[in-house]
JSON list of C-alpha atoms in Angstrom, two decimals:
[
{"chain": "A", "resi": 1, "resn": "MET", "atom": "CA", "xyz": [-38.43, -46.31, 15.85]},
{"chain": "A", "resi": 2, "resn": "LYS", "atom": "CA", "xyz": [-39.31, -43.80, 18.62]},
{"chain": "A", "resi": 3, "resn": "ARG", "atom": "CA", "xyz": [-42.51, -45.75, 19.33]},
{"chain": "A", "resi": 4, "resn": "MET", "atom": "CA", "xyz": [-40.53, -49.01, 19.61]},
{"chain": "A", "resi": 5, "resn": "ILE", "atom": "CA", "xyz": [-38.02, -47.45, 22.01]},
{"chain": "A", "resi": 6, "resn": "LEU", "atom": "CA", "xyz": [-40.81, -45.97, 24.15]},
{"chain": "A", "resi": 7, "resn": "THR", "atom": "CA", "xyz": [-42.64, -49.31, 24.23]},
{"chain": "A", "resi": 8, "resn": "ALA", "atom": "CA", "xyz": [-39.46, -51.12, 25.30]},
{"chain": "A", "resi": 9, "resn": "PHE", "atom": "CA", "xyz": [-38.85, -48.50, 28.01]},
{"chain": "A", "resi": 10, "resn": "LEU", "atom": "CA", "xyz": [-42.36, -48.92, 29.41]},
{"chain": "A", "resi": 11, "resn": "MET", "atom": "CA", "xyz": [-42.16, -52.73, 29.29]},
{"chain": "A", "resi": 12, "resn": "ALA", "atom": "CA", "xyz": [-38.82, -52.92, 31.15]},
{"chain": "A", "resi": 13, "resn": "PRO", "atom": "CA", "xyz": [-40.28, -52.44, 34.66]},
{"chain": "A", "resi": 14, "resn": "MET", "atom": "CA", "xyz": [-43.01, -55.00, 33.93]},
{"chain": "A", "resi": 15, "resn": "LEU", "atom": "CA", "xyz": [-40.44, -57.55, 32.73]},
{"chain": "A", "resi": 16, "resn": "ALA", "atom": "CA", "xyz": [-38.33, -56.94, 35.85]},
{"chain": "A", "resi": 17, "resn": "CYS", "atom": "CA", "xyz": [-41.37, -57.49, 38.07]},
{"chain": "A", "resi": 18, "resn": "ALA", "atom": "CA", "xyz": [-42.22, -60.69, 36.22]},
{"chain": "A", "resi": 19, "resn": "GLN", "atom": "CA", "xyz": [-38.68, -61.99, 36.59]},
{"chain": "A", "resi": 20, "resn": "ASN", "atom": "CA", "xyz": [-38.61, -61.18, 40.32]},
{"chain": "A", "resi": 21, "resn": "ALA", "atom": "CA", "xyz": [-42.10, -62.54, 41.00]},
{"chain": "A", "resi": 22, "resn": "VAL", "atom": "CA", "xyz": [-42.20, -65.46, 43.41]},
{"chain": "A", "resi": 23, "resn": "PRO", "atom": "CA", "xyz": [-43.92, -68.52, 41.84]},
{"chain": "A", "resi": 24, "resn": "ASP", "atom": "CA", "xyz": [-47.01, -69.83, 43.61]},
{"chain": "A", "resi": 25, "resn": "ILE", "atom": "CA", "xyz": [-45.34, -73.14, 44.46]},
{"chain": "A", "resi": 26, "resn": "ILE", "atom": "CA", "xyz": [-42.49, -71.27, 46.21]},
{"chain": "A", "resi": 27, "resn": "LYS", "atom": "CA", "xyz": [-45.03, -69.10, 48.03]},
{"chain": "A", "resi": 28, "resn": "ARG", "atom": "CA", "xyz": [-47.03, -72.12, 49.20]},
{"chain": "A", "resi": 29, "resn": "PHE", "atom": "CA", "xyz": [-43.94, -73.99, 50.38]},
{"chain": "A", "resi": 30, "resn": "SER", "atom": "CA", "xyz": [-42.68, -70.91, 52.23]},
{"chain": "A", "resi": 31, "resn": "GLU", "atom": "CA", "xyz": [-46.00, -70.39, 53.97]},
{"chain": "A", "resi": 32, "resn": "GLN", "atom": "CA", "xyz": [-46.18, -74.05, 54.99]},
{"chain": "A", "resi": 33, "resn": "GLN", "atom": "CA", "xyz": [-42.65, -73.94, 56.42]},
{"chain": "A", "resi": 34, "resn": "ASN", "atom": "CA", "xyz": [-43.00, -70.46, 58.01]},
{"chain": "A", "resi": 35, "resn": "ILE", "atom": "CA", "xyz": [-40.30, -69.04, 55.74]},
{"chain": "A", "resi": 36, "resn": "THR", "atom": "CA", "xyz": [-40.60, -65.26, 55.42]},
{"chain": "A", "resi": 37, "resn": "ASP", "atom": "CA", "xyz": [-39.13, -62.42, 53.36]},
{"chain": "A", "resi": 38, "resn": "VAL", "atom": "CA", "xyz": [-38.62, -64.56, 50.26]},
{"chain": "A", "resi": 39, "resn": "LYS", "atom": "CA", "xyz": [-36.53, -62.90, 47.53]},
{"chain": "A", "resi": 40, "resn": "ALA", "atom": "CA", "xyz": [-35.19, -64.03, 44.16]},
{"chain": "A", "resi": 41, "resn": "VAL", "atom": "CA", "xyz": [-31.40, -64.32, 43.80]},
{"chain": "A", "resi": 42, "resn": "ASP", "atom": "CA", "xyz": [-29.31, -64.36, 40.65]},
{"chain": "A", "resi": 43, "resn": "ALA", "atom": "CA", "xyz": [-27.87, -67.88, 40.89]},
{"chain": "A", "resi": 44, "resn": "PRO", "atom": "CA", "xyz": [-25.39, -69.27, 38.31]},
{"chain": "A", "resi": 45, "resn": "GLY", "atom": "CA", "xyz": [-25.97, -72.09, 35.84]},
{"chain": "A", "resi": 46, "resn": "GLY", "atom": "CA", "xyz": [-29.50, -71.07, 34.97]},
{"chain": "A", "resi": 47, "resn": "VAL", "atom": "CA", "xyz": [-30.93, -72.43, 38.22]},
{"chain": "A", "resi": 48, "resn": "LYS", "atom": "CA", "xyz": [-33.93, -70.54, 39.58]},
{"chain": "A", "resi": 49, "resn": "SER", "atom": "CA", "xyz": [-33.31, -69.68, 43.21]},
{"chain": "A", "resi": 50, "resn": "TRP", "atom": "CA", "xyz": [-34.85, -67.78, 46.11]},
{"chain": "A", "resi": 51, "resn": "VAL", "atom": "CA", "xyz": [-33.75, -67.08, 49.66]},
{"chain": "A", "resi": 52, "resn": "GLY", "atom": "CA", "xyz": [-35.93, -66.56, 52.71]},
{"chain": "A", "resi": 53, "resn": "GLN", "atom": "CA", "xyz": [-35.72, -66.41, 56.47]},
{"chain": "A", "resi": 54, "resn": "TYR", "atom": "CA", "xyz": [-36.73, -69.16, 58.89]},
{"chain": "A", "resi": 55, "resn": "GLN", "atom": "CA", "xyz": [-36.53, -67.78, 62.43]},
{"chain": "A", "resi": 56, "resn": "ASP", "atom": "CA", "xyz": [-32.98, -66.36, 62.49]},
{"chain": "A", "resi": 57, "resn": "MET", "atom": "CA", "xyz": [-31.58, -68.56, 59.71]},
{"chain": "A", "resi": 58, "resn": "GLY", "atom": "CA", "xyz": [-31.37, -68.24, 55.94]},
{"chain": "A", "resi": 59, "resn": "VAL", "atom": "CA", "xyz": [-33.04, -70.77, 53.65]},
{"chain": "A", "resi": 60, "resn": "ASN", "atom": "CA", "xyz": [-32.21, -71.32, 49.98]},
{"chain": "A", "resi": 61, "resn": "LEU", "atom": "CA", "xyz": [-35.00, -72.64, 47.73]},
{"chain": "A", "resi": 62, "resn": "PHE", "atom": "CA", "xyz": [-34.68, -73.96, 44.19]},
{"chain": "A", "resi": 63, "resn": "LEU", "atom": "CA", "xyz": [-37.31, -74.73, 41.55]},
{"chain": "A", "resi": 64, "resn": "THR", "atom": "CA", "xyz": [-37.00, -77.81, 39.32]},
{"chain": "A", "resi": 65, "resn": "PRO", "atom": "CA", "xyz": [-37.15, -77.25, 35.51]},
{"chain": "A", "resi": 66, "resn": "ASP", "atom": "CA", "xyz": [-40.74, -78.52, 35.35]},
{"chain": "A", "resi": 67, "resn": "GLY", "atom": "CA", "xyz": [-41.78, -75.86, 37.86]},
{"chain": "A", "resi": 68, "resn": "GLN", "atom": "CA", "xyz": [-43.55, -78.48, 39.99]},
{"chain": "A", "resi": 69, "resn": "HIS", "atom": "CA", "xyz": [-41.00, -79.26, 42.71]},
{"chain": "A", "resi": 70, "resn": "VAL", "atom": "CA", "xyz": [-39.11, -77.27, 45.32]},
{"chain": "A", "resi": 71, "resn": "ILE", "atom": "CA", "xyz": [-35.66, -78.16, 46.64]},
{"chain": "A", "resi": 72, "resn": "SER", "atom": "CA", "xyz": [-34.34, -76.69, 49.88]},
{"chain": "A", "resi": 73, "resn": "GLY", "atom": "CA", "xyz": [-30.58, -76.78, 50.50]},
{"chain": "A", "resi": 74, "resn": "TYR", "atom": "CA", "xyz": [-27.27, -75.10, 49.67]},
{"chain": "A", "resi": 75, "resn": "LEU", "atom": "CA", "xyz": [-25.69, -74.16, 46.36]},
{"chain": "A", "resi": 76, "resn": "TYR", "atom": "CA", "xyz": [-21.95, -74.75, 45.89]},
{"chain": "A", "resi": 77, "resn": "ASP", "atom": "CA", "xyz": [-19.59, -73.77, 43.08]},
{"chain": "A", "resi": 78, "resn": "ALA", "atom": "CA", "xyz": [-16.94, -75.98, 41.43]},
{"chain": "A", "resi": 79, "resn": "GLN", "atom": "CA", "xyz": [-14.40, -75.12, 44.16]},
{"chain": "A", "resi": 80, "resn": "GLY", "atom": "CA", "xyz": [-16.77, -76.15, 46.94]},
{"chain": "A", "resi": 81, "resn": "LYS", "atom": "CA", "xyz": [-17.62, -72.59, 48.03]},
{"chain": "A", "resi": 82, "resn": "ASN", "atom": "CA", "xyz": [-21.03, -72.28, 49.67]},
{"chain": "A", "resi": 83, "resn": "LEU", "atom": "CA", "xyz": [-22.78, -69.68, 47.51]},
{"chain": "A", "resi": 84, "resn": "SER", "atom": "CA", "xyz": [-25.95, -69.83, 49.59]},
{"chain": "A", "resi": 85, "resn": "GLU", "atom": "CA", "xyz": [-24.15, -68.35, 52.59]},
{"chain": "A", "resi": 86, "resn": "GLY", "atom": "CA", "xyz": [-23.28, -65.33, 50.46]},
{"chain": "A", "resi": 87, "resn": "TYR", "atom": "CA", "xyz": [-26.94, -64.92, 49.48]},
{"chain": "A", "resi": 88, "resn": "PHE", "atom": "CA", "xyz": [-27.98, -65.15, 53.13]},
{"chain": "A", "resi": 89, "resn": "LYS", "atom": "CA", "xyz": [-25.46, -62.51, 54.13]},
{"chain": "A", "resi": 90, "resn": "GLU", "atom": "CA", "xyz": [-26.46, -60.01, 51.43]},
{"chain": "A", "resi": 91, "resn": "GLN", "atom": "CA", "xyz": [-30.21, -60.57, 51.42]},
{"chain": "A", "resi": 92, "resn": "ILE", "atom": "CA", "xyz": [-30.95, -61.40, 55.06]},
{"chain": "A", "resi": 93, "resn": "TYR", "atom": "CA", "xyz": [-28.18, -60.97, 57.63]},
{"chain": "A", "resi": 94, "resn": "ILE", "atom": "CA", "xyz": [-26.85, -57.55, 56.60]},
{"chain": "A", "resi": 95, "resn": "PRO", "atom": "CA", "xyz": [-30.32, -55.93, 56.32]},
{"chain": "A", "resi": 96, "resn": "LEU", "atom": "CA", "xyz": [-31.37, -57.55, 59.61]},
{"chain": "A", "resi": 97, "resn": "GLY", "atom": "CA", "xyz": [-28.20, -56.27, 61.27]},
{"chain": "A", "resi": 98, "resn": "ARG", "atom": "CA", "xyz": [-28.91, -52.73, 60.16]},
{"chain": "A", "resi": 99, "resn": "GLU", "atom": "CA", "xyz": [-32.42, -52.94, 61.55]},
{"chain": "A", "resi": 100, "resn": "MET", "atom": "CA", "xyz": [-31.08, -54.30, 64.85]},
{"chain": "A", "resi": 101, "resn": "TRP", "atom": "CA", "xyz": [-28.59, -51.42, 64.96]},
{"chain": "A", "resi": 102, "resn": "LYS", "atom": "CA", "xyz": [-31.52, -48.99, 64.73]},
{"chain": "A", "resi": 103, "resn": "THR", "atom": "CA", "xyz": [-33.18, -50.87, 67.60]},
{"chain": "A", "resi": 104, "resn": "LEU", "atom": "CA", "xyz": [-30.03, -50.66, 69.72]},
{"chain": "A", "resi": 105, "resn": "ASN", "atom": "CA", "xyz": [-29.82, -46.93, 69.07]},
{"chain": "A", "resi": 106, "resn": "ALA", "atom": "CA", "xyz": [-33.41, -46.52, 70.27]},
{"chain": "A", "resi": 107, "resn": "THR", "atom": "CA", "xyz": [-32.54, -47.90, 73.74]},
{"chain": "A", "resi": 108, "resn": "GLN", "atom": "CA", "xyz": [-31.52, -45.92, 76.83]},
{"chain": "A", "resi": 109, "resn": "PRO", "atom": "CA", "xyz": [-28.07, -47.29, 77.70]},
{"chain": "A", "resi": 110, "resn": "LEU", "atom": "CA", "xyz": [-25.50, -46.15, 80.20]},
{"chain": "A", "resi": 111, "resn": "LYS", "atom": "CA", "xyz": [-23.70, -43.84, 77.80]},
{"chain": "A", "resi": 112, "resn": "GLU", "atom": "CA", "xyz": [-20.01, -43.01, 78.18]},
{"chain": "A", "resi": 113, "resn": "GLY", "atom": "CA", "xyz": [-18.28, -40.85, 75.62]},
{"chain": "A", "resi": 114, "resn": "PRO", "atom": "CA", "xyz": [-19.52, -38.05, 73.37]},
{"chain": "A", "resi": 115, "resn": "ASP", "atom": "CA", "xyz": [-22.22, -38.33, 70.71]},
{"chain": "A", "resi": 116, "resn": "THR", "atom": "CA", "xyz": [-19.62, -36.95, 68.31]},
{"chain": "A", "resi": 117, "resn": "ALA", "atom": "CA", "xyz": [-17.35, -39.99, 68.79]},
{"chain": "A", "resi": 118, "resn": "ALA", "atom": "CA", "xyz": [-16.29, -41.59, 65.51]},
{"chain": "A", "resi": 119, "resn": "ARG", "atom": "CA", "xyz": [-17.31, -45.03, 66.77]},
{"chain": "A", "resi": 120, "resn": "LYS", "atom": "CA", "xyz": [-20.24, -46.28, 68.78]},
{"chain": "A", "resi": 121, "resn": "VAL", "atom": "CA", "xyz": [-20.29, -49.62, 70.60]},
{"chain": "A", "resi": 122, "resn": "PHE", "atom": "CA", "xyz": [-23.11, -51.35, 72.49]},
{"chain": "A", "resi": 123, "resn": "VAL", "atom": "CA", "xyz": [-22.43, -53.98, 75.14]},
{"chain": "A", "resi": 124, "resn": "PHE", "atom": "CA", "xyz": [-24.80, -56.15, 77.19]},
{"chain": "A", "resi": 125, "resn": "ALA", "atom": "CA", "xyz": [-23.29, -56.50, 80.66]},
{"chain": "A", "resi": 126, "resn": "ASP", "atom": "CA", "xyz": [-24.22, -58.30, 83.89]},
{"chain": "A", "resi": 127, "resn": "PRO", "atom": "CA", "xyz": [-23.00, -56.78, 87.19]},
{"chain": "A", "resi": 128, "resn": "PHE", "atom": "CA", "xyz": [-21.39, -60.12, 88.10]},
{"chain": "A", "resi": 129, "resn": "CYS", "atom": "CA", "xyz": [-19.62, -60.68, 84.79]},
{"chain": "A", "resi": 130, "resn": "PRO", "atom": "CA", "xyz": [-15.82, -60.46, 85.28]},
{"chain": "A", "resi": 131, "resn": "TYR", "atom": "CA", "xyz": [-15.21, -60.22, 81.53]},
{"chain": "A", "resi": 132, "resn": "CYS", "atom": "CA", "xyz": [-17.62, -57.27, 81.36]},
{"chain": "A", "resi": 133, "resn": "LYS", "atom": "CA", "xyz": [-15.41, -55.48, 83.88]},
{"chain": "A", "resi": 134, "resn": "ALA", "atom": "CA", "xyz": [-12.32, -56.35, 81.84]},
{"chain": "A", "resi": 135, "resn": "PHE", "atom": "CA", "xyz": [-13.94, -55.07, 78.65]},
{"chain": "A", "resi": 136, "resn": "TRP", "atom": "CA", "xyz": [-15.12, -51.86, 80.32]},
{"chain": "A", "resi": 137, "resn": "SER", "atom": "CA", "xyz": [-11.61, -51.23, 81.60]},
{"chain": "A", "resi": 138, "resn": "ALA", "atom": "CA", "xyz": [-10.03, -51.97, 78.21]},
{"chain": "A", "resi": 139, "resn": "ALA", "atom": "CA", "xyz": [-12.39, -49.52, 76.49]},
{"chain": "A", "resi": 140, "resn": "GLN", "atom": "CA", "xyz": [-11.61, -46.56, 78.75]},
{"chain": "A", "resi": 141, "resn": "PRO", "atom": "CA", "xyz": [-8.58, -45.14, 76.85]},
{"chain": "A", "resi": 142, "resn": "TRP", "atom": "CA", "xyz": [-10.69, -44.78, 73.69]},
{"chain": "A", "resi": 143, "resn": "VAL", "atom": "CA", "xyz": [-13.65, -43.37, 75.64]},
{"chain": "A", "resi": 144, "resn": "ALA", "atom": "CA", "xyz": [-11.44, -40.86, 77.48]},
{"chain": "A", "resi": 145, "resn": "ALA", "atom": "CA", "xyz": [-9.93, -39.75, 74.17]},
{"chain": "A", "resi": 146, "resn": "GLY", "atom": "CA", "xyz": [-13.40, -39.07, 72.77]},
{"chain": "A", "resi": 147, "resn": "LYS", "atom": "CA", "xyz": [-12.92, -41.63, 69.99]},
{"chain": "A", "resi": 148, "resn": "VAL", "atom": "CA", "xyz": [-15.55, -44.11, 71.18]},
{"chain": "A", "resi": 149, "resn": "GLN", "atom": "CA", "xyz": [-18.97, -43.90, 72.76]},
{"chain": "A", "resi": 150, "resn": "LEU", "atom": "CA", "xyz": [-19.56, -46.95, 74.94]},
{"chain": "A", "resi": 151, "resn": "ASN", "atom": "CA", "xyz": [-23.22, -47.82, 75.52]},
{"chain": "A", "resi": 152, "resn": "THR", "atom": "CA", "xyz": [-23.87, -50.37, 78.27]},
{"chain": "A", "resi": 153, "resn": "LEU", "atom": "CA", "xyz": [-27.17, -52.25, 78.38]},
{"chain": "A", "resi": 154, "resn": "MET", "atom": "CA", "xyz": [-27.61, -53.88, 81.77]},
{"chain": "A", "resi": 155, "resn": "VAL", "atom": "CA", "xyz": [-28.89, -57.47, 81.99]},
{"chain": "A", "resi": 156, "resn": "ALA", "atom": "CA", "xyz": [-29.28, -59.62, 85.06]},
{"chain": "A", "resi": 157, "resn": "PHE", "atom": "CA", "xyz": [-29.00, -63.41, 84.87]},
{"chain": "A", "resi": 158, "resn": "LEU", "atom": "CA", "xyz": [-25.56, -64.60, 85.99]},
{"chain": "A", "resi": 159, "resn": "ASN", "atom": "CA", "xyz": [-26.09, -64.44, 89.74]},
{"chain": "A", "resi": 160, "resn": "PRO", "atom": "CA", "xyz": [-29.13, -64.44, 92.08]},
{"chain": "A", "resi": 161, "resn": "LYS", "atom": "CA", "xyz": [-28.01, -60.94, 93.12]},
{"chain": "A", "resi": 162, "resn": "SER", "atom": "CA", "xyz": [-27.62, -59.66, 89.55]},
{"chain": "A", "resi": 163, "resn": "TRP", "atom": "CA", "xyz": [-31.13, -58.24, 89.45]},
{"chain": "A", "resi": 164, "resn": "ARG", "atom": "CA", "xyz": [-30.74, -56.31, 92.72]},
{"chain": "A", "resi": 165, "resn": "TYR", "atom": "CA", "xyz": [-27.34, -54.94, 91.71]},
{"chain": "A", "resi": 166, "resn": "ALA", "atom": "CA", "xyz": [-28.56, -53.88, 88.26]},
{"chain": "A", "resi": 167, "resn": "THR", "atom": "CA", "xyz": [-31.61, -52.24, 89.86]},
{"chain": "A", "resi": 168, "resn": "ALA", "atom": "CA", "xyz": [-29.43, -50.30, 92.29]},
{"chain": "A", "resi": 169, "resn": "ILE", "atom": "CA", "xyz": [-27.19, -49.02, 89.49]},
{"chain": "A", "resi": 170, "resn": "LEU", "atom": "CA", "xyz": [-30.03, -48.07, 87.16]},
{"chain": "A", "resi": 171, "resn": "ASN", "atom": "CA", "xyz": [-31.90, -46.24, 89.95]},
{"chain": "A", "resi": 172, "resn": "ALA", "atom": "CA", "xyz": [-28.92, -44.25, 91.22]},
{"chain": "A", "resi": 173, "resn": "SER", "atom": "CA", "xyz": [-29.07, -40.46, 90.94]},
{"chain": "A", "resi": 174, "resn": "ASP", "atom": "CA", "xyz": [-26.39, -40.76, 88.26]},
{"chain": "A", "resi": 175, "resn": "PRO", "atom": "CA", "xyz": [-26.51, -44.30, 86.78]},
{"chain": "A", "resi": 176, "resn": "VAL", "atom": "CA", "xyz": [-23.46, -43.76, 84.55]},
{"chain": "A", "resi": 177, "resn": "ALA", "atom": "CA", "xyz": [-21.34, -42.60, 87.49]},
{"chain": "A", "resi": 178, "resn": "ALA", "atom": "CA", "xyz": [-22.71, -45.46, 89.61]},
{"chain": "A", "resi": 179, "resn": "TRP", "atom": "CA", "xyz": [-21.70, -48.00, 86.95]},
{"chain": "A", "resi": 180, "resn": "ARG", "atom": "CA", "xyz": [-18.27, -46.43, 86.65]},
{"chain": "A", "resi": 181, "resn": "ASP", "atom": "CA", "xyz": [-17.72, -46.48, 90.43]},
{"chain": "A", "resi": 182, "resn": "TYR", "atom": "CA", "xyz": [-18.93, -50.07, 90.58]},
{"chain": "A", "resi": 183, "resn": "GLU", "atom": "CA", "xyz": [-16.52, -51.16, 87.86]},
{"chain": "A", "resi": 184, "resn": "LEU", "atom": "CA", "xyz": [-13.56, -49.22, 89.29]},
{"chain": "A", "resi": 185, "resn": "SER", "atom": "CA", "xyz": [-14.17, -50.76, 92.72]},
{"chain": "A", "resi": 186, "resn": "GLY", "atom": "CA", "xyz": [-14.17, -54.28, 91.33]},
{"chain": "A", "resi": 187, "resn": "GLY", "atom": "CA", "xyz": [-17.85, -54.69, 92.17]},
{"chain": "A", "resi": 188, "resn": "LYS", "atom": "CA", "xyz": [-17.56, -53.49, 95.77]},
{"chain": "A", "resi": 189, "resn": "LYS", "atom": "CA", "xyz": [-19.07, -49.99, 95.55]},
{"chain": "A", "resi": 190, "resn": "LEU", "atom": "CA", "xyz": [-22.82, -50.33, 94.95]},
{"chain": "A", "resi": 191, "resn": "PRO", "atom": "CA", "xyz": [-25.43, -47.59, 95.35]},
{"chain": "A", "resi": 192, "resn": "HIS", "atom": "CA", "xyz": [-27.80, -48.15, 98.28]},
{"chain": "A", "resi": 193, "resn": "PHE", "atom": "CA", "xyz": [-31.22, -49.34, 97.20]},
{"chain": "A", "resi": 194, "resn": "GLU", "atom": "CA", "xyz": [-34.15, -50.72, 99.18]},
{"chain": "A", "resi": 195, "resn": "GLY", "atom": "CA", "xyz": [-37.56, -52.01, 98.24]},
{"chain": "A", "resi": 196, "resn": "ALA", "atom": "CA", "xyz": [-38.94, -53.67, 95.14]},
{"chain": "A", "resi": 197, "resn": "THR", "atom": "CA", "xyz": [-37.65, -53.11, 91.64]},
{"chain": "A", "resi": 198, "resn": "PRO", "atom": "CA", "xyz": [-39.62, -50.26, 90.04]},
{"chain": "A", "resi": 199, "resn": "ARG", "atom": "CA", "xyz": [-41.82, -51.34, 87.16]},
{"chain": "A", "resi": 200, "resn": "ALA", "atom": "CA", "xyz": [-39.88, -49.14, 84.68]},
{"chain": "A", "resi": 201, "resn": "THR", "atom": "CA", "xyz": [-36.58, -50.77, 85.70]},
{"chain": "A", "resi": 202, "resn": "PHE", "atom": "CA", "xyz": [-38.13, -54.23, 85.50]},
{"chain": "A", "resi": 203, "resn": "ASN", "atom": "CA", "xyz": [-39.37, -53.50, 81.97]},
{"chain": "A", "resi": 204, "resn": "GLN", "atom": "CA", "xyz": [-35.99, -52.08, 80.97]},
{"chain": "A", "resi": 205, "resn": "LEU", "atom": "CA", "xyz": [-34.07, -55.15, 82.13]},
{"chain": "A", "resi": 206, "resn": "GLN", "atom": "CA", "xyz": [-36.58, -57.45, 80.46]},
{"chain": "A", "resi": 207, "resn": "HIS", "atom": "CA", "xyz": [-36.29, -55.47, 77.24]},
{"chain": "A", "resi": 208, "resn": "HIS", "atom": "CA", "xyz": [-32.51, -55.68, 77.29]},
{"chain": "A", "resi": 209, "resn": "GLN", "atom": "CA", "xyz": [-32.65, -59.43, 77.85]},
{"chain": "A", "resi": 210, "resn": "LYS", "atom": "CA", "xyz": [-35.02, -59.87, 74.92]},
{"chain": "A", "resi": 211, "resn": "LEU", "atom": "CA", "xyz": [-32.79, -57.77, 72.68]},
{"chain": "A", "resi": 212, "resn": "MET", "atom": "CA", "xyz": [-29.80, -59.87, 73.66]},
{"chain": "A", "resi": 213, "resn": "ASP", "atom": "CA", "xyz": [-31.75, -63.06, 72.92]},
{"chain": "A", "resi": 214, "resn": "ASP", "atom": "CA", "xyz": [-32.95, -61.68, 69.57]},
{"chain": "A", "resi": 215, "resn": "LEU", "atom": "CA", "xyz": [-29.34, -60.95, 68.64]},
{"chain": "A", "resi": 216, "resn": "GLY", "atom": "CA", "xyz": [-28.41, -64.56, 69.35]},
{"chain": "A", "resi": 217, "resn": "ALA", "atom": "CA", "xyz": [-26.12, -63.97, 72.33]},
{"chain": "A", "resi": 218, "resn": "ASN", "atom": "CA", "xyz": [-26.25, -66.17, 75.45]},
{"chain": "A", "resi": 219, "resn": "ALA", "atom": "CA", "xyz": [-23.26, -64.82, 77.37]},
{"chain": "A", "resi": 220, "resn": "THR", "atom": "CA", "xyz": [-21.78, -61.51, 78.46]},
{"chain": "A", "resi": 221, "resn": "PRO", "atom": "CA", "xyz": [-20.20, -59.28, 77.44]},
{"chain": "A", "resi": 222, "resn": "ALA", "atom": "CA", "xyz": [-22.17, -59.33, 74.18]},
{"chain": "A", "resi": 223, "resn": "ILE", "atom": "CA", "xyz": [-20.68, -56.53, 72.09]},
{"chain": "A", "resi": 224, "resn": "TYR", "atom": "CA", "xyz": [-22.08, -54.94, 68.91]},
{"chain": "A", "resi": 225, "resn": "TYR", "atom": "CA", "xyz": [-20.70, -52.36, 66.50]},
{"chain": "A", "resi": 226, "resn": "MET", "atom": "CA", "xyz": [-20.86, -51.45, 62.80]},
{"chain": "A", "resi": 227, "resn": "ASN", "atom": "CA", "xyz": [-17.82, -52.07, 60.63]},
{"chain": "A", "resi": 228, "resn": "ALA", "atom": "CA", "xyz": [-16.55, -49.91, 57.76]},
{"chain": "A", "resi": 229, "resn": "ASN", "atom": "CA", "xyz": [-19.03, -51.61, 55.40]},
{"chain": "A", "resi": 230, "resn": "ASN", "atom": "CA", "xyz": [-21.98, -50.69, 57.61]},
{"chain": "A", "resi": 231, "resn": "GLU", "atom": "CA", "xyz": [-22.42, -54.32, 58.70]},
{"chain": "A", "resi": 232, "resn": "LEU", "atom": "CA", "xyz": [-23.35, -55.25, 62.26]},
{"chain": "A", "resi": 233, "resn": "GLN", "atom": "CA", "xyz": [-20.57, -57.12, 64.05]},
{"chain": "A", "resi": 234, "resn": "GLN", "atom": "CA", "xyz": [-20.89, -59.27, 67.17]},
{"chain": "A", "resi": 235, "resn": "VAL", "atom": "CA", "xyz": [-18.22, -60.26, 69.70]},
{"chain": "A", "resi": 236, "resn": "VAL", "atom": "CA", "xyz": [-19.27, -62.39, 72.65]},
{"chain": "A", "resi": 237, "resn": "GLY", "atom": "CA", "xyz": [-16.79, -62.63, 75.52]},
{"chain": "A", "resi": 238, "resn": "MET", "atom": "CA", "xyz": [-13.67, -60.60, 76.18]},
{"chain": "A", "resi": 239, "resn": "PRO", "atom": "CA", "xyz": [-12.17, -59.39, 72.86]},
{"chain": "A", "resi": 240, "resn": "ASP", "atom": "CA", "xyz": [-8.50, -59.90, 72.12]},
{"chain": "A", "resi": 241, "resn": "GLU", "atom": "CA", "xyz": [-6.22, -57.01, 71.14]},
{"chain": "A", "resi": 242, "resn": "LYS", "atom": "CA", "xyz": [-6.95, -57.39, 67.42]},
{"chain": "A", "resi": 243, "resn": "GLN", "atom": "CA", "xyz": [-10.70, -57.33, 68.03]},
{"chain": "A", "resi": 244, "resn": "LEU", "atom": "CA", "xyz": [-10.41, -54.27, 70.26]},
{"chain": "A", "resi": 245, "resn": "VAL", "atom": "CA", "xyz": [-8.62, -52.35, 67.51]},
{"chain": "A", "resi": 246, "resn": "GLU", "atom": "CA", "xyz": [-11.15, -53.52, 64.93]},
{"chain": "A", "resi": 247, "resn": "MET", "atom": "CA", "xyz": [-14.09, -52.19, 66.96]},
{"chain": "A", "resi": 248, "resn": "PHE", "atom": "CA", "xyz": [-12.46, -49.11, 68.53]},
{"chain": "A", "resi": 249, "resn": "GLY", "atom": "CA", "xyz": [-9.83, -48.09, 66.00]},
{"chain": "A", "resi": 250, "resn": "PRO", "atom": "CA", "xyz": [-6.09, -47.48, 66.61]},
{"chain": "A", "resi": 251, "resn": "ARG", "atom": "CA", "xyz": [-5.08, -47.05, 70.22]},
{"chain": "A", "resi": 252, "resn": "PRO", "atom": "CA", "xyz": [-5.09, -43.39, 71.29]}
]
């Protein structure tokens, strides 16, 4: 009896690996279609199912009973609920969001508020974006109360002068103070800057733009924060009052 129990215990990991193994036909199809990070999902009704990532989208793959054909599409339940979207969220979007959050935290933003703040928010902002100014202003009560750390990542694409303005702010003796003065003045108080954009500043602005593109945003302000479930949240444009409370917490 002890030998049987020990044998079953040793076989369990091997059986789990076999069940989670991706069949060759699924592997070949995924490689042909440039689908990456393919994982098995526990789908209902006995259907064999896997999810993968194509660019920034989820893909659901199914294997026919004969094991010789692959179907790509969505799985719905009897009430019409899209089950595939749930698989994408759990297996792809949430893990990707957490990785992107690590990337955001590795940047060098214009940081306002203490590191000890209960909430941290990142925002991509263009110097000529009026909604960025409105968002910055709306965030200040929480920042002043020490409840939120606001991290601004400068981008420059809305106006032909955006690049020069962003360069002037980022190269000021105190970039955070320069950004604050610029916002408080309604875009009228800009640090003096002459000459070409330094290579480091050029690389920084390019990096911010790529990050914004990778996150799927094409307008400013593009705002990111983690919710109570440790899931990355995105708000593009000026948030309404409900959204402000969701990202910042109760008003101080």
